[in-house]
Short mmCIF file of C-alpha atoms in Angstrom, two decimals:
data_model
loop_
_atom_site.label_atom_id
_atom_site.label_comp_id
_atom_site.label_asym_id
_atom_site.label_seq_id
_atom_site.Cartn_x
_atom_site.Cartn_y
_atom_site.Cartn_z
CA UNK A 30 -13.54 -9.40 -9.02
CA UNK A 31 -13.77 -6.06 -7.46
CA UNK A 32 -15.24 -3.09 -9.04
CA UNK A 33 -11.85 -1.37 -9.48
CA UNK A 34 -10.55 -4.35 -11.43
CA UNK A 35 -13.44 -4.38 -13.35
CA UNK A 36 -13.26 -0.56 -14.47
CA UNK A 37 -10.08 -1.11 -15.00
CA UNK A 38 -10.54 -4.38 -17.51
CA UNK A 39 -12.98 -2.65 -19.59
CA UNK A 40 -10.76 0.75 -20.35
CA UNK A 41 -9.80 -0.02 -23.20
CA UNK A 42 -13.42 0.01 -25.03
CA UNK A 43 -14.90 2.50 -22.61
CA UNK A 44 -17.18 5.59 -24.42
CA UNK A 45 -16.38 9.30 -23.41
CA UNK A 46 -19.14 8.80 -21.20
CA UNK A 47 -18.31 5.84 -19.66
CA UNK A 48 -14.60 7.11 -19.38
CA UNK A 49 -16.41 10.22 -16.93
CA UNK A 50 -18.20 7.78 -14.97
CA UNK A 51 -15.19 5.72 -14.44
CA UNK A 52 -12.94 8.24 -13.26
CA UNK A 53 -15.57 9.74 -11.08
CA UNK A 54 -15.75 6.86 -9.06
CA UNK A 55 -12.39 5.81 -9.17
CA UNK A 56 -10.80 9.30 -8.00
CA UNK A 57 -13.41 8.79 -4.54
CA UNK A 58 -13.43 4.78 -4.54
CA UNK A 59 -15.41 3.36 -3.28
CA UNK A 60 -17.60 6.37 -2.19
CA UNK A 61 -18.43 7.91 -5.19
CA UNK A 62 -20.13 4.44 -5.99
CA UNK A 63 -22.69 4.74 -3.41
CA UNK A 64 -24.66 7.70 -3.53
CA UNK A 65 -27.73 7.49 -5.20
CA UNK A 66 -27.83 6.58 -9.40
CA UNK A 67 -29.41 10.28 -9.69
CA UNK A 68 -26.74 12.53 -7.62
CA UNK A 69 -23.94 10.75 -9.70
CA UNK A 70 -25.46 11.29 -12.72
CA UNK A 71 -25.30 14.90 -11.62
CA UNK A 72 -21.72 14.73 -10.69
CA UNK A 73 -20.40 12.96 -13.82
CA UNK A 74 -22.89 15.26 -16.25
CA UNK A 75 -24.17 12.08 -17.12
CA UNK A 76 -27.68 10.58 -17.05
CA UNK A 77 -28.89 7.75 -14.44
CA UNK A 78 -29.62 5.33 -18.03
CA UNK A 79 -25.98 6.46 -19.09
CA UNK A 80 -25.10 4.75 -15.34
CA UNK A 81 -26.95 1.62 -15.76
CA UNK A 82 -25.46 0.85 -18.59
CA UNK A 83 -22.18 1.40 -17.71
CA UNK A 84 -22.42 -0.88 -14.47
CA UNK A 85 -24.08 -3.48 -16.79
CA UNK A 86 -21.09 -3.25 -19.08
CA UNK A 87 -19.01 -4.02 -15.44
CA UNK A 88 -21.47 -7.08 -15.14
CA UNK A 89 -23.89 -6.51 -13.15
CA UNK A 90 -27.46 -6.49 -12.87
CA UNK A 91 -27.88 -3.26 -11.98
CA UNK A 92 -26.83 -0.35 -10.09
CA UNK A 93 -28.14 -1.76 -6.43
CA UNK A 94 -25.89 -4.80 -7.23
CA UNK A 95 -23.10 -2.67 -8.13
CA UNK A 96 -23.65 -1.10 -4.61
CA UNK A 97 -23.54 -3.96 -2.87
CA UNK A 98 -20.23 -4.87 -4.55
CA UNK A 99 -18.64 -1.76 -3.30
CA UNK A 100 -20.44 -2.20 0.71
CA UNK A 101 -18.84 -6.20 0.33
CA UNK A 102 -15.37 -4.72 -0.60
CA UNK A 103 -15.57 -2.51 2.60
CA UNK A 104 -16.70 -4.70 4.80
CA UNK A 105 -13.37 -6.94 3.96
CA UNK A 106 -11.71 -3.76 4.48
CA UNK A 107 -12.89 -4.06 8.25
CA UNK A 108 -12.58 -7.57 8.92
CA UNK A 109 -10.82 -8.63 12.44
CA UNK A 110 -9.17 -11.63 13.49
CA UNK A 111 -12.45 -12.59 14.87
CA UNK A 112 -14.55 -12.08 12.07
CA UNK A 113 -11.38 -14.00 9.65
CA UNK A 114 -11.54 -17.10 12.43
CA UNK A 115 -15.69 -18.05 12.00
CA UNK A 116 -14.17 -18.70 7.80
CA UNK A 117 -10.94 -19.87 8.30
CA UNK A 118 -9.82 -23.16 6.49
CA UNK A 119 -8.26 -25.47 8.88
CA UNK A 120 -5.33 -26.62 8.14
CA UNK A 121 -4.97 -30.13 7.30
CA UNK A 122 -2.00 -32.64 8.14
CA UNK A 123 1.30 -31.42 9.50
CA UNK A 124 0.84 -28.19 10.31
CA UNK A 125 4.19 -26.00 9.76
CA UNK A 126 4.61 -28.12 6.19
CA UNK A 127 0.56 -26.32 4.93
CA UNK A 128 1.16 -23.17 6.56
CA UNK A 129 4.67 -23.05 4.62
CA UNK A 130 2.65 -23.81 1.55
CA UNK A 131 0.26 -21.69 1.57
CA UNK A 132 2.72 -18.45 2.66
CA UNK A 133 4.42 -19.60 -0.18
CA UNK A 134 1.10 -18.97 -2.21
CA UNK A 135 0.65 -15.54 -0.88
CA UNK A 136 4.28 -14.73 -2.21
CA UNK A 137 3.59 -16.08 -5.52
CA UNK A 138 0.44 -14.25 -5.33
CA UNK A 139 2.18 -10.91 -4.88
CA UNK A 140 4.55 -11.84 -7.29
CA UNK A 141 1.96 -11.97 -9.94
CA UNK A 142 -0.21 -8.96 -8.28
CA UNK A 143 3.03 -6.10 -8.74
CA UNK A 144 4.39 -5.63 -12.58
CA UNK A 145 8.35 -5.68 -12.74
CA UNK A 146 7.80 -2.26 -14.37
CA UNK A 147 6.13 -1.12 -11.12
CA UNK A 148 8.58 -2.47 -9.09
CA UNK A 149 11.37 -0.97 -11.35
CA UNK A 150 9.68 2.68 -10.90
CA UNK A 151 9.12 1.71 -7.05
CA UNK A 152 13.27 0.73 -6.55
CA UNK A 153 14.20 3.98 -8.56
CA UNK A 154 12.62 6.09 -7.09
CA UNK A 155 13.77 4.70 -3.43
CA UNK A 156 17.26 5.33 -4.39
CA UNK A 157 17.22 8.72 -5.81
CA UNK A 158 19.70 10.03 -4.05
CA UNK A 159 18.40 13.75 -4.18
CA UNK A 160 15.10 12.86 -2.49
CA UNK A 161 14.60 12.12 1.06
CA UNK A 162 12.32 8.96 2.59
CA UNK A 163 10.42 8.32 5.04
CA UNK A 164 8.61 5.82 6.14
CA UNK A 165 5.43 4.85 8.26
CA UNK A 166 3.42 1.77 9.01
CA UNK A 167 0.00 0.77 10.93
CA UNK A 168 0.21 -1.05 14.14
CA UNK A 169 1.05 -4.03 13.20
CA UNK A 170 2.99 -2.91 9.81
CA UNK A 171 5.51 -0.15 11.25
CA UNK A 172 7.71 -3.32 12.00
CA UNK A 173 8.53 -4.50 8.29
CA UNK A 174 8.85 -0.93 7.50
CA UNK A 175 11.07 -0.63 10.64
CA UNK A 176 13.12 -3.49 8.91
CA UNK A 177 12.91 -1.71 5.55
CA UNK A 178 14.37 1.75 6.73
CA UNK A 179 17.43 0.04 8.60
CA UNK A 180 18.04 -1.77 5.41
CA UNK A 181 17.95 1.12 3.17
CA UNK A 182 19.75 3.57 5.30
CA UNK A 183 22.91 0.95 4.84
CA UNK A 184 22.56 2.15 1.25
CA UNK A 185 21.93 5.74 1.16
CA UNK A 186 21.40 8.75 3.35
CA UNK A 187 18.56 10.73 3.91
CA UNK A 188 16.32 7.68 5.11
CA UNK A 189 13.83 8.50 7.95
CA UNK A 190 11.70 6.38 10.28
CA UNK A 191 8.68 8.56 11.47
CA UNK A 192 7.49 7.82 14.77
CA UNK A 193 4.59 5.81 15.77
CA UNK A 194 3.16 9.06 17.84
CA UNK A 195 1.15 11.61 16.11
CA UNK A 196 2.50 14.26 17.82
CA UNK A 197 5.57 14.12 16.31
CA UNK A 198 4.79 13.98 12.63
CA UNK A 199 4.76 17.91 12.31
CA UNK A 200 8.54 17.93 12.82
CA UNK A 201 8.73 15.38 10.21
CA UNK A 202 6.36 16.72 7.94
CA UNK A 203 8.00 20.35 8.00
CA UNK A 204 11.47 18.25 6.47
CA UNK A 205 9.91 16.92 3.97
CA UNK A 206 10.76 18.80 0.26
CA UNK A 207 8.79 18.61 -2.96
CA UNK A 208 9.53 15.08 -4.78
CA UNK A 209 10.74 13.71 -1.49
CA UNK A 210 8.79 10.27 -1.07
CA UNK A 211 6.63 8.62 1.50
CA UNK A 212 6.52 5.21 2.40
CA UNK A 213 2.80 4.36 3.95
CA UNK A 214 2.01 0.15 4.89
CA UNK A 215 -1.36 0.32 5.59
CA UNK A 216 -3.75 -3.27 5.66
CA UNK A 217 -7.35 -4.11 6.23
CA UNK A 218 -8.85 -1.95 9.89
CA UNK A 219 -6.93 0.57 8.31
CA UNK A 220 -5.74 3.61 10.25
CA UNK A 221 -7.22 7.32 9.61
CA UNK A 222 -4.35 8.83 11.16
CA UNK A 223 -2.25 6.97 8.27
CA UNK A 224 -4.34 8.51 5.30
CA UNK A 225 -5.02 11.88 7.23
CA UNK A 226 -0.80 11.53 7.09
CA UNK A 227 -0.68 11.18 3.78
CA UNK A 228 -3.29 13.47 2.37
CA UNK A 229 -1.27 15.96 4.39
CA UNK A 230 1.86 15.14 3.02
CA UNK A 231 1.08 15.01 -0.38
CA UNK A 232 -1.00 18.10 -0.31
CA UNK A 233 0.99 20.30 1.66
CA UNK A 234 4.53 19.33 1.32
CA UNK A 235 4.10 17.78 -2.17
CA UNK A 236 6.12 14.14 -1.91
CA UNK A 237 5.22 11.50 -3.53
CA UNK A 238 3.81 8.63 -1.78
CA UNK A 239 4.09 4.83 -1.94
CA UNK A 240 1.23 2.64 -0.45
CA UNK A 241 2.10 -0.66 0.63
CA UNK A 242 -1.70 -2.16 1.36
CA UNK A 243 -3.82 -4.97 0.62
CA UNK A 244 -6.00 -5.66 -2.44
CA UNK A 245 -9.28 -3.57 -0.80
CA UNK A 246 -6.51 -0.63 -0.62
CA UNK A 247 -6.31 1.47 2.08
CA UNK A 248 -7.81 4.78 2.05
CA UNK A 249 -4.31 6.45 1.53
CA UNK A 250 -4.35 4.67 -1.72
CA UNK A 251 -6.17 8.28 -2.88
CA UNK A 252 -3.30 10.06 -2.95
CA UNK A 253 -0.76 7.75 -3.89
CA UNK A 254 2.11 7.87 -6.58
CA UNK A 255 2.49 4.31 -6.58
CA UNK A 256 -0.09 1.16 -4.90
CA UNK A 257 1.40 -2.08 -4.07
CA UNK A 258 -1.58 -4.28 -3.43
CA UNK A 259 0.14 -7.57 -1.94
CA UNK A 260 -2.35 -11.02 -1.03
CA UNK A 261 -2.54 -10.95 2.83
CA UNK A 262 -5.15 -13.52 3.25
CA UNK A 263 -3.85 -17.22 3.97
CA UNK A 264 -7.19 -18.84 4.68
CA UNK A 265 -6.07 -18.75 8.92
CA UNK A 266 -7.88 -15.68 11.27
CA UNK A 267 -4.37 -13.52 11.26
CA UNK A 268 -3.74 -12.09 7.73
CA UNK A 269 -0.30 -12.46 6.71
CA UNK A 270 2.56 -10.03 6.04
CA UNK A 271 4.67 -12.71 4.06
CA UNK A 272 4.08 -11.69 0.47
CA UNK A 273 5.03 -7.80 1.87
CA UNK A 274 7.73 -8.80 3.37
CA UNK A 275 9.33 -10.33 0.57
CA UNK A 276 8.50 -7.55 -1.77
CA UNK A 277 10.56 -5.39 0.94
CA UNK A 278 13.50 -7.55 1.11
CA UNK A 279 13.33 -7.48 -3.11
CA UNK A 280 13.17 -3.84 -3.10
CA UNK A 281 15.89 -3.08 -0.29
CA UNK A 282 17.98 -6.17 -1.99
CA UNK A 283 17.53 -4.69 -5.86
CA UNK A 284 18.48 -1.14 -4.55
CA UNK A 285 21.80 -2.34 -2.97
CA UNK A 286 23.06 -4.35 -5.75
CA UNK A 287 22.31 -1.55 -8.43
CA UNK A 288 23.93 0.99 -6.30
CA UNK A 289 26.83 -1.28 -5.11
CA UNK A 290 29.86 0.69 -4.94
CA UNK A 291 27.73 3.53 -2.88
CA UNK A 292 26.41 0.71 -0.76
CA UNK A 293 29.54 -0.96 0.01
CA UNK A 294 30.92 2.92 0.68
CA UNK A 295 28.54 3.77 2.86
CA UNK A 296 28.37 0.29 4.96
CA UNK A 297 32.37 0.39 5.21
CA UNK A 298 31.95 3.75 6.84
CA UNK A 299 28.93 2.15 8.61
CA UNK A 300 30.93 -0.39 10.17
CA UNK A 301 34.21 2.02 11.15
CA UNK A 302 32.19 4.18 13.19
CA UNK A 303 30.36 1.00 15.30
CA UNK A 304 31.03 1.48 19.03
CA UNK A 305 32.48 -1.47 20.64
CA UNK A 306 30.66 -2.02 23.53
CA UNK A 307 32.18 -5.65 24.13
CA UNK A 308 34.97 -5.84 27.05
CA UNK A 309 38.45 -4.92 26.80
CA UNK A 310 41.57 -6.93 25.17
CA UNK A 311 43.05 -8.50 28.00
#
């Protein structure tokens, strides 16, 4: 279990003190968890005995094992196709037929990993109709958000695909309003353009932002409204995007059918205004 779960499991029957030394490391995870026992003590107004206790109370042995919790969890945050392939499981008989089961594992996973009150919040929020979105993925990711904004923008207006080069995110960032939400996909060798985007975005232009990541959470996680942490790992040396992409197609799907008669409107309108680039009657 990672340390954020952990924190998270024992809230409930946290002391004041442990509450400070929770949110301390939680509002810089994982960072704040690995400088030494004595300069977080400082920083939490704590004491280093206060510390030990509390990372015992997490279940560990102490506050070097906590550590090396944390320096595991990034190192998975860094892992490449190369690194996945030397502990992949090979698949066993027919190969489409366990590859098929095991993406449908990773969407049952992220089924279980996203509350239908999150993803409630998540689809409201998406079709506000008095807040622009935009959206922005990694390398590999900008293509289910890619999908994502052409299905939303059949629903509502104001939708808005940023482009993939840097140098154009100033023109974007100087539309965006207060309350107006980012969309961020960001998975494991995550991109520091992506959470420089973010930080920016949040801090500056005050939107709200929505991480779509991985369960190590991408660094733009820290200034996020709302984290979707979806399974990506399917035992092969690619990580998989099927548990996201489903959650996508759930959100653009629930948004439509709440919203139907603006939906319908709009793709009518859609559809009259198509050019016809086929050839002529004759």
């Amino acid at each position: 279990m990672q340390v954020r779960a952990r924190i998270e499991r024992i809230s409930g029957e946290m002391t004041a003190t442990e509450r400070r030394i929770g949110a301390a490391i939680l509002l810089d995870y994982p960072f704040a968890g690995l400088i030494p026992i004595q300069e977080l003590a400082q920083k939490t107004n704590t004491s280093a005995p206060s510390i030990s206790r509390f990372v015992t109370k997490l279940g560990f042995q102490g506050y070097a094992e906590f550590q090396r919790s944390l320096i595991a969890e990034l190192k998975e945050g860094e892992r490449s196709p190369v690194d996945l392939q030397r502990t992949a499981q090979p698949v066993e008989g027919a190969y489409l037929a366990s590859f098929l089961s095991r993406s449908a594992a990773v969407m049952q996973g992220a089924s279980t990993a996203i509350s239908e009150a999150q993803f409630e919040r998540i689809c409201a929020l998406l079709a506000d109709p008095r807040r622009g979105v935009y959206f922005l993925g990694g390398r590999m990711s900008d293509t289910l958000l890619s999908f994502m904004s052409r299905h939303l923008r059949q629903a509502r207006d104001k939708v808005h695909h940023l482009s993939p080069d840097p140098e154009a995110w100033p023109d974007h960032l100087l539309r965006m309003k207060p309350r107006d939400v980012l969309f961020v996909a960001d998975f494991r060798r995550y991109q520091k353009s992506l959470e420089r985007l973010t930080e920016g975005a949040v801090r500056e232009r005050k939107v709200q932002a929505v991480v779509l990541t991985d369960r190590w959470l991408s660094p733009c996680a820290a200034n996020a409204t709302e984290v979707l942490a979806v399974p990506i790992d399917n035992g092969t040396l690619w990580d998989t995007y099927t548990g996201a992409f489903a959650l996508i197609e759930a959100i653009v799907t629930r948004i439509a059918e709440t919203h139907w008669t603006t939906t319908k409107t709009r793709i009518e309108a859609w559809d009259a205004m198509r050019l016809d680039f086929g050839d002529p009657d004759t």
